[in-house]
Short mmCIF file of C-alpha atoms and ligand atoms in Angstrom, two decimals:
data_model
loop_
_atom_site.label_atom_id
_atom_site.label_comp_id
_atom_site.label_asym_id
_atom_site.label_seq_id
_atom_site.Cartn_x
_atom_site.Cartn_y
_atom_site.Cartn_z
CA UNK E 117 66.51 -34.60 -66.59
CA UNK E 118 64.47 -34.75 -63.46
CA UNK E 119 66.98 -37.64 -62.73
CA UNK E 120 69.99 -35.77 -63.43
CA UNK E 121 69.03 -32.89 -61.39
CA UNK E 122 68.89 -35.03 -57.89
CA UNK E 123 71.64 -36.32 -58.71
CA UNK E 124 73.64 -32.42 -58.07
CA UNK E 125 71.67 -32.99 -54.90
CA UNK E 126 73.62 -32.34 -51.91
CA UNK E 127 72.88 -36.08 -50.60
CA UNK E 128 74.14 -37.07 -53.76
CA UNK E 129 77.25 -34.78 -53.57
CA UNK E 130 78.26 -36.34 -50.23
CA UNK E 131 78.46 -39.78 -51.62
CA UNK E 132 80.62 -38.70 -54.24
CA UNK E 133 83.09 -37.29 -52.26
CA UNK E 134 83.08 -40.08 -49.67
CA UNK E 135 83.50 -42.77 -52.37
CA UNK E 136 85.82 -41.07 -53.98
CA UNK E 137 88.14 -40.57 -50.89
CA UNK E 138 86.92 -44.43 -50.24
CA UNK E 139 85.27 -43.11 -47.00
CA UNK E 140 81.51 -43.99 -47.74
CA UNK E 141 80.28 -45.37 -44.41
CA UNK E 142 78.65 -48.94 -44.12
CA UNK E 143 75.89 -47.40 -42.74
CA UNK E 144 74.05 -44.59 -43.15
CA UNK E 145 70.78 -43.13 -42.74
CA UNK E 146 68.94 -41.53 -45.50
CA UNK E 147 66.83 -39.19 -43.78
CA UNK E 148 63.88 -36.82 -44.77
CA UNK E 149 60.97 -35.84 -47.26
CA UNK E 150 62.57 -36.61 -50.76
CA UNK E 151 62.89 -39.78 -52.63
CA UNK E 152 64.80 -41.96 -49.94
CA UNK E 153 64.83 -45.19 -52.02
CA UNK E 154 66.52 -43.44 -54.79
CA UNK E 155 69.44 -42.39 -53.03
CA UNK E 156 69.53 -45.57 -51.31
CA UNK E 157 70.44 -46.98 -54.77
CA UNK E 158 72.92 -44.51 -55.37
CA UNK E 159 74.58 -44.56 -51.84
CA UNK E 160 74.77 -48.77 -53.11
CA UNK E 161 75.88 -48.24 -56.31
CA UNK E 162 78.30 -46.10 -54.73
CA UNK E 163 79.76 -48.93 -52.94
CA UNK E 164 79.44 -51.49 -55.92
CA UNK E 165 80.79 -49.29 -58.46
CA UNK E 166 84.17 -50.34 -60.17
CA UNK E 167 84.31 -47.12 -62.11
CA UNK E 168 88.06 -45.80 -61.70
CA UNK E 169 87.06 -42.39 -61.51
CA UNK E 170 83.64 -40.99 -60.34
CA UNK E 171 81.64 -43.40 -57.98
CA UNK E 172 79.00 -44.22 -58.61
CA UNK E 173 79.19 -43.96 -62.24
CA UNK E 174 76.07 -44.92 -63.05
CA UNK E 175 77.36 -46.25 -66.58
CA UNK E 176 79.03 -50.12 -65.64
CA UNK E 177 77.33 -52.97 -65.33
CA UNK E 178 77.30 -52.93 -61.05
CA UNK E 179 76.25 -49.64 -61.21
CA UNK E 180 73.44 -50.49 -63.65
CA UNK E 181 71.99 -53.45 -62.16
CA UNK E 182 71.76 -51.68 -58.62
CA UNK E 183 69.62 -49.06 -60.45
CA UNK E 184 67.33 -51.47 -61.56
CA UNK E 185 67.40 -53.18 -58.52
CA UNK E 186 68.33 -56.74 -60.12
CA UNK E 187 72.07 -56.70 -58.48
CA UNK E 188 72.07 -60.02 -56.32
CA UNK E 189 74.06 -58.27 -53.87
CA UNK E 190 71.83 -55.91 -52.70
CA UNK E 191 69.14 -56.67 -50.41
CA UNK E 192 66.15 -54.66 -49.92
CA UNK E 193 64.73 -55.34 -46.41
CA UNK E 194 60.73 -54.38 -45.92
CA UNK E 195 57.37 -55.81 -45.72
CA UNK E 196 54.97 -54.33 -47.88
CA UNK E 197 52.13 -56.11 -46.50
CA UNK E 198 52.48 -55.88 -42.40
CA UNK E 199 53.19 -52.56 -40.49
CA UNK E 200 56.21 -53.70 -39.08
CA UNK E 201 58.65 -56.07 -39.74
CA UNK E 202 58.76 -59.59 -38.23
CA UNK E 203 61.42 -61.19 -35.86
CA UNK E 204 61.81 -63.93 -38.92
CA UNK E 205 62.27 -61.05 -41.17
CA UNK E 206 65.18 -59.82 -39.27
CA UNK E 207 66.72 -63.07 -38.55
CA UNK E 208 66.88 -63.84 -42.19
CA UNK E 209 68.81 -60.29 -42.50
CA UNK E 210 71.19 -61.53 -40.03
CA UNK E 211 71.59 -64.74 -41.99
CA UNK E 212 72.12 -63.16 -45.17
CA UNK E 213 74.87 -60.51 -44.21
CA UNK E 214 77.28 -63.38 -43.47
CA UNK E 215 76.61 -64.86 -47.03
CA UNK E 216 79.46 -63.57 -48.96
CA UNK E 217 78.82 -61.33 -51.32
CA UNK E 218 77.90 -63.01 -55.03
CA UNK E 219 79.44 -60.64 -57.30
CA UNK E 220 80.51 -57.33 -55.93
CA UNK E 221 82.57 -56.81 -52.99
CA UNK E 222 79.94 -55.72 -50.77
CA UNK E 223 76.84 -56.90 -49.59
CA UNK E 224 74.17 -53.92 -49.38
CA UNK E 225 71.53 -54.21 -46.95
CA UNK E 226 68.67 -51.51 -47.64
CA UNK E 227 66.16 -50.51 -45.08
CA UNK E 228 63.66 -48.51 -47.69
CA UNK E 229 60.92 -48.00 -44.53
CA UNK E 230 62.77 -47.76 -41.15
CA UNK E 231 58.80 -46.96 -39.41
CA UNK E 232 58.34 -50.81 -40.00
CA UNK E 233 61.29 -51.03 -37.56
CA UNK E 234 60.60 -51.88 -34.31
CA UNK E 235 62.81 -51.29 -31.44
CA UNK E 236 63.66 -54.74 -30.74
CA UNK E 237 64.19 -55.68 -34.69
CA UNK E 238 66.84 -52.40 -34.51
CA UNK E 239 68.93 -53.88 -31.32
CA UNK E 240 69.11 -56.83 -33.16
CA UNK E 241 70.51 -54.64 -36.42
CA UNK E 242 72.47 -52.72 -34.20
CA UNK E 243 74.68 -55.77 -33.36
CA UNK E 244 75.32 -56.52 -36.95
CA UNK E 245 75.56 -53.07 -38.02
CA UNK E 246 78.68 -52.92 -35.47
CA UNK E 247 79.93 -56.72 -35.56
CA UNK E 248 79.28 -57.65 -39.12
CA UNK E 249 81.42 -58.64 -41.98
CA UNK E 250 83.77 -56.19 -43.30
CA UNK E 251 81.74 -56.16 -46.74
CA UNK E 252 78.47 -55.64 -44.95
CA UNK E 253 77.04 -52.51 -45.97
CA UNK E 254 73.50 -50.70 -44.22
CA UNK E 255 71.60 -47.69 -45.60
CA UNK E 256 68.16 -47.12 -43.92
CA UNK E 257 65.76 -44.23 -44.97
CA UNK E 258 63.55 -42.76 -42.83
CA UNK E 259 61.17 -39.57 -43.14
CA UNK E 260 63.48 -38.66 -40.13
CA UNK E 261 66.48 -40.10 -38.40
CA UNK E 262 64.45 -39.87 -34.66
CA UNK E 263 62.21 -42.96 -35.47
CA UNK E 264 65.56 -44.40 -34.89
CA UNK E 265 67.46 -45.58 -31.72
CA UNK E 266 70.25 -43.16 -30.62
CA UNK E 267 72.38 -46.20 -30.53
CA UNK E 268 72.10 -46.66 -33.95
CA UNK E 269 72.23 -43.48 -35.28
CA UNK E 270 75.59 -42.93 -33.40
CA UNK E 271 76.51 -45.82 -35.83
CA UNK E 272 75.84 -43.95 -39.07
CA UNK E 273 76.64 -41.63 -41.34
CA UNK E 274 73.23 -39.35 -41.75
CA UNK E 275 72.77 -37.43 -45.03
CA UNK E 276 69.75 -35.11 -45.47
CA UNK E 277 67.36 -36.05 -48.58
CA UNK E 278 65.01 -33.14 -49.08
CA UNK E 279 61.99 -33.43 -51.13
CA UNK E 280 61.18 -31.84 -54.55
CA UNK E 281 59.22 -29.10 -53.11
CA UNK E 282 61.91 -28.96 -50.42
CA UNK E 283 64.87 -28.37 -52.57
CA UNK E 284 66.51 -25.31 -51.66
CA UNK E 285 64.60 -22.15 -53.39
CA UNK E 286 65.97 -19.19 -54.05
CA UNK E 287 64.06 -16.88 -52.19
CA UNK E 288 65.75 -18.99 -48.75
CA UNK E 289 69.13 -18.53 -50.04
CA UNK E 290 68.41 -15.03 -50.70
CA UNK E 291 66.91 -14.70 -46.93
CA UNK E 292 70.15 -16.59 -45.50
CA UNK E 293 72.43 -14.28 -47.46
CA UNK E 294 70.79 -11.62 -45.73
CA UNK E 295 71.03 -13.10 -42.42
CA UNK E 296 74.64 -13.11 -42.83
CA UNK E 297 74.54 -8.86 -43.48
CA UNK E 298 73.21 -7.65 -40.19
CA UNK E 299 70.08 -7.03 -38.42
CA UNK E 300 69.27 -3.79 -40.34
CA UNK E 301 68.95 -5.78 -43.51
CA UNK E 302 67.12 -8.70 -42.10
CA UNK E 303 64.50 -6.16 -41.22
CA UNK E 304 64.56 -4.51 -44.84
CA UNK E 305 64.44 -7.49 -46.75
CA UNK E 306 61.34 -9.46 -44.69
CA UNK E 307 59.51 -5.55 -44.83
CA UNK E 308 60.20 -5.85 -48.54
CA UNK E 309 58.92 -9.41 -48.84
CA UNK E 310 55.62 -8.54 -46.71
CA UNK E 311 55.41 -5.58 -49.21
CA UNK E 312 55.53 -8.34 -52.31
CA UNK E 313 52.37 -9.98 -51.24
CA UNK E 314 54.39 -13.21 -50.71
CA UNK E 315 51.81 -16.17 -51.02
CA UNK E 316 51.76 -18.49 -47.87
CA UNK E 317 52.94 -21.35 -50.36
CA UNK E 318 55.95 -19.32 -50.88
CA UNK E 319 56.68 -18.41 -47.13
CA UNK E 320 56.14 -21.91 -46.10
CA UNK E 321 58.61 -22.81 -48.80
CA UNK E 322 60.98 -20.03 -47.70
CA UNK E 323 61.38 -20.94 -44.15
CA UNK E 324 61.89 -24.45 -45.04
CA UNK E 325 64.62 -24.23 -46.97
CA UNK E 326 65.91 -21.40 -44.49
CA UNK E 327 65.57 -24.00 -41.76
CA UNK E 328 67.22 -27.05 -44.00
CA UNK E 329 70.10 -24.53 -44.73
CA UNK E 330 70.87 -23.39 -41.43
CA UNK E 331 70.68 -27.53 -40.35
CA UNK E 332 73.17 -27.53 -43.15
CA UNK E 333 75.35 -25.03 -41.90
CA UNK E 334 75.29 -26.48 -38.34
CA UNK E 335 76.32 -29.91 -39.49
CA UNK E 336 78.83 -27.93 -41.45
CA UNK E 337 80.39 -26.87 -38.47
CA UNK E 338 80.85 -30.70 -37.25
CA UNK E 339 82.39 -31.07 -39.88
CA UNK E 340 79.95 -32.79 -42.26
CA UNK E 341 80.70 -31.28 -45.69
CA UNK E 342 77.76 -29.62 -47.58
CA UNK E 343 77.11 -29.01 -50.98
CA UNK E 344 75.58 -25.67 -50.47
CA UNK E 345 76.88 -22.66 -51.01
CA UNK E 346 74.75 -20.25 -48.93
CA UNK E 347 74.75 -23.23 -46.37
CA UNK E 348 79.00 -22.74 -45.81
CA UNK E 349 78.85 -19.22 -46.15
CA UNK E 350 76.18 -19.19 -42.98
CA UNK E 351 79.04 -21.85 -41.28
CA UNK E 352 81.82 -19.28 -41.89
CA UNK E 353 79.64 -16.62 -40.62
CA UNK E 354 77.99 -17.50 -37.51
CA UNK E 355 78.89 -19.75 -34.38
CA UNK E 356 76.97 -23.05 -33.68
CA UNK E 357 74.98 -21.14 -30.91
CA UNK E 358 73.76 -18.56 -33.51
CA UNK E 359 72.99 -21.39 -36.26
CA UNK E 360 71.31 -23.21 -33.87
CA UNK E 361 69.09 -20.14 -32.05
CA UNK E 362 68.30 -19.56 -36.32
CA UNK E 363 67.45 -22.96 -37.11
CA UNK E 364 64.91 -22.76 -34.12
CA UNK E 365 63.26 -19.70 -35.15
CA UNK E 366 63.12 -21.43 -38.58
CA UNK E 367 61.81 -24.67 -37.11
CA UNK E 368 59.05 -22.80 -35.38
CA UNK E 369 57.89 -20.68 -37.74
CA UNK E 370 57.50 -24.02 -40.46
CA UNK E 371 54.93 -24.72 -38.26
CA UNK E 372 53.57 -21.53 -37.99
CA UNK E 373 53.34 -20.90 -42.24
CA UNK E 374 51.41 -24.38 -41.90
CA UNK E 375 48.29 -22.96 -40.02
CA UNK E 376 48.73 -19.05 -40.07
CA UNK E 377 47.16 -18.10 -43.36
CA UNK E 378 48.12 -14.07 -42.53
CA UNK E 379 51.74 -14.26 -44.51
CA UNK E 380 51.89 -9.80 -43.29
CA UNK E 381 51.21 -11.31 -39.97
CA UNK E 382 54.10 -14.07 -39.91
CA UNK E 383 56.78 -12.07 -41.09
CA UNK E 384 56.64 -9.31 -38.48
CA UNK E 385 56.32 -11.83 -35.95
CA UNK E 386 59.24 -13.14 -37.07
CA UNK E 387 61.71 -10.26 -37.57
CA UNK E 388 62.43 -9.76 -33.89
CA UNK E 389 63.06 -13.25 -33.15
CA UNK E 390 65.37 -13.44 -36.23
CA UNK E 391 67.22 -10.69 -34.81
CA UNK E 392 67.13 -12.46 -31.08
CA UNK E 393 68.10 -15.35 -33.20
CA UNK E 394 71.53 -13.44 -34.54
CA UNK E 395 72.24 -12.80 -30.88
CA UNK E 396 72.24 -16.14 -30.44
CA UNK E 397 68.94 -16.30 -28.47
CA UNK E 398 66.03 -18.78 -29.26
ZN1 ZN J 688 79.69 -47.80 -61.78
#
């Protein structure tokens, strides 16, 4: 069930309709506080798949062995005893990408800890990442996509794997929705919330997923489809200046929640830079 449900994840979503429209990326970066390895196996199984309809279908026997990690053409890349990967590790990467692949029609590399990457060990990636064979396939998940170089990341496709605690409640998508009605009801609603005795859990949890929906929404407006709902109706509403002035308020006050224990305290701090926020200004 808990399976199931991460699977309607918006990470998972994207990989759907990129498969489908057979427009998965060789490489992409998995990038944030959720499970990372397990939609690194379903961004592979994605490209293994022979399902004719929905890829990955997590039902044929590619599909299946990528889940259990026992598919020969998938390679997961780490070194659970050293901090960072060696030079030999990385050489042997570059070796096995040109080995055909053994039974599917890609060959998945799978970077499950990108911190063990060193800079050097990515420039070497970086050339087969751009210059490898056709079947050659990357994913690399990271807590976030900055511990990689820009040069790389121009490279990829990045999709946004939140956490458990991090999925979307609905107290954020109520607080976006109201975002979207005017200043007069932003101040209402957080008045309302300071009057509900909100615990700090609950704030932090709000401003989070207020801050991963307006990240949405901006990456919405590059054109990266979204599976959220209150995410493209913040895209349709505002400009990127606006989603971006929101997403810093949102940013900043994350870090507030984290050592400001007065929640009354938080939220009137924050109503008039929400409302600078709608006027585009950080
Ligand atoms: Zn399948």
């Amino acid at each position: 069930m808990e399976q199931q449900a991460r699977y309607n994840s918006t990470w998972a979503k994207q990989i759907r309709t990129a498969a489908k429209s057979r427009t998965l990326s060789h490489a992409i970066i998995l990038a944030g506080g959720g499970d990372t390895a397990t939609a690194a196996r379903f961004a592979a199984a994605a490209h293994l798949c022979r399902s004719e309809g929905e890829r990955p279908c997590l039902q044929c026997a590619q599909c299946r062995k990528v889940m259990e990690d026992i598919h020969p053409d998938v390679v997961w890349v780490q070194d659970t005893e050293r901090r960072d990967l060696s030079v030999k590790d990385i050489r042997q990467v570059r070796r096995d990408v040109y080995i055909r692949p053994n039974e599917g029609e890609r060959k998945v590399c799978i970077f499950p800890d990108c911190k063990q990457l060193t800079p050097q060990d990515q420039n070497v990636l970086l050339k087969i990442v751009e210059e490898g064979p056709a079947y050659a396939a990357f994913i690399f998940c990271t807590p976030t996509a900055h511990m990689l170089l820009p040069t790389i990341r121009s490279r990829c496709v990045e999709l946004h794997v939140t956490g458990e605690e991090q999925e979307v409640s609905s107290r954020a998508a109520a607080l976006c929705r109201v975002l979207t009605e005017g200043d007069e009801a932003v101040l209402q609603h957080l008045v309302s919330l300071e009057n509900s005795r909100m615990k700090r859990e609950e704030l932090l949890e709000t401003v989070d997923g207020a801050w991963y929906l307006t990240a949405e929404a901006l990456l919405m407006k590059s054109g990266k489809p979204s599976g959220a709902e209150v995410a493209a109706l913040l895209s349709r509403s505002f400009s990127a200046p606006v989603l971006n002035a929101l997403n810093g308020v949102f940013d900043r006050y994350r870090a507030e929640c984290r050592y400001n224990v007065n929640v009354g305290a938080v939220l009137g701090a924050m109503i008039p830079d929400l409302r600078r926020g709608l006027r585009g200004k950080r």
